[in-house]
Amino acid sequence: MVEIRWHSRAGQGAVTGAKGLGSVVASTGKEVQAFALYGSAKRGAAMNAYNRIDDKQIFNHETNMFPDFVLVIDPALAFTANITENDKPETKYIITTNLSKEDLISQIPALQDKADRVFVVDAIQISLDTIGRSMPNTPILGALMKVSGMYELDFFLNAMKSVLAKFPQKIIDANMEAITRAYNEVK
């Protein structure tokens, strides 16, 4: 089973991103969960979203997980949230930041022994450049595809077009560009 924990603020699209990823995964015949824990949080409140992916039915519905991937889409949460909670020796971290990987790790003691598993991408700037507003959820999915090798970029883009089909073509195109940029820019 692959487990993914998202660290976000309400309004940044983590729930939508987790559900979008879930839709793509479900289209391949795998079992998937996509859910969030945020209670009555208002826009800007810290929250978590989650994905579980497996080849067989998933019976575990707990929020307590030992993530394979931790996606931090609000840069401040890398410093204030316990992003390494319940991590495993192979957990990979994809963090939205405008800092270099080295600068980020030097400022977060919990990541200093995990440098080979930390990846950075400026998903906020990418979303501003492509989508026109701070919506880092789709760029972080592009970075996840690169880091995880879960799906080839072309397959993921085509699958996400179906997920975003209810939106105008301009928004779909902007999201495709955001995913592609993050895929190419994650370090």
Tab-separated table of N, CA and C in Angstrom, residues 12 31 36 59 75 90 93 95 97 101 153-154:
chain	number	residue	atom	x	y	z
A	12	GLN	N	-6.047	25.860	-0.372
A	12	GLN	CA	-4.929	25.672	-1.302
A	12	GLN	C	-5.139	24.487	-2.237
A	31	GLU	N	-7.230	0.296	-6.143
A	31	GLU	CA	-8.083	0.791	-5.071
A	31	GLU	C	-7.451	2.064	-4.524
A	36	ALA	N	-9.834	13.973	3.819
A	36	ALA	CA	-9.173	15.071	4.523
A	36	ALA	C	-9.608	15.104	5.972
A	59	PHE	N	-9.225	-1.438	3.727
A	59	PHE	CA	-10.157	-1.438	4.843
A	59	PHE	C	-9.784	-0.408	5.908
A	75	PRO	N	4.471	26.484	2.219
A	75	PRO	CA	5.871	26.514	2.676
A	75	PRO	C	6.034	26.680	4.184
A	90	GLU	N	12.109	5.221	4.332
A	90	GLU	CA	12.069	5.523	2.898
A	90	GLU	C	11.066	6.631	2.538
A	93	TYR	N	9.804	13.406	0.890
A	93	TYR	CA	9.152	14.679	1.172
A	93	TYR	C	9.245	15.564	-0.061
A	95	ILE	N	8.350	19.360	-0.947
A	95	ILE	CA	8.017	20.574	-0.212
A	95	ILE	C	7.995	21.771	-1.152
A	97	THR	N	8.599	25.401	-1.817
A	97	THR	CA	9.441	26.444	-1.249
A	97	THR	C	10.168	27.172	-2.364
A	101	LYS	N	17.126	23.408	-1.790
A	101	LYS	CA	16.999	22.235	-0.930
A	101	LYS	C	17.940	22.350	0.266
A	153	LEU	N	4.530	11.013	-17.279
A	153	LEU	CA	3.933	12.343	-17.350
A	153	LEU	C	2.801	12.407	-18.367
A	154	ASP	N	2.987	11.874	-19.560
A	154	ASP	CA	1.942	11.950	-20.588
A	154	ASP	C	0.656	11.248	-20.152
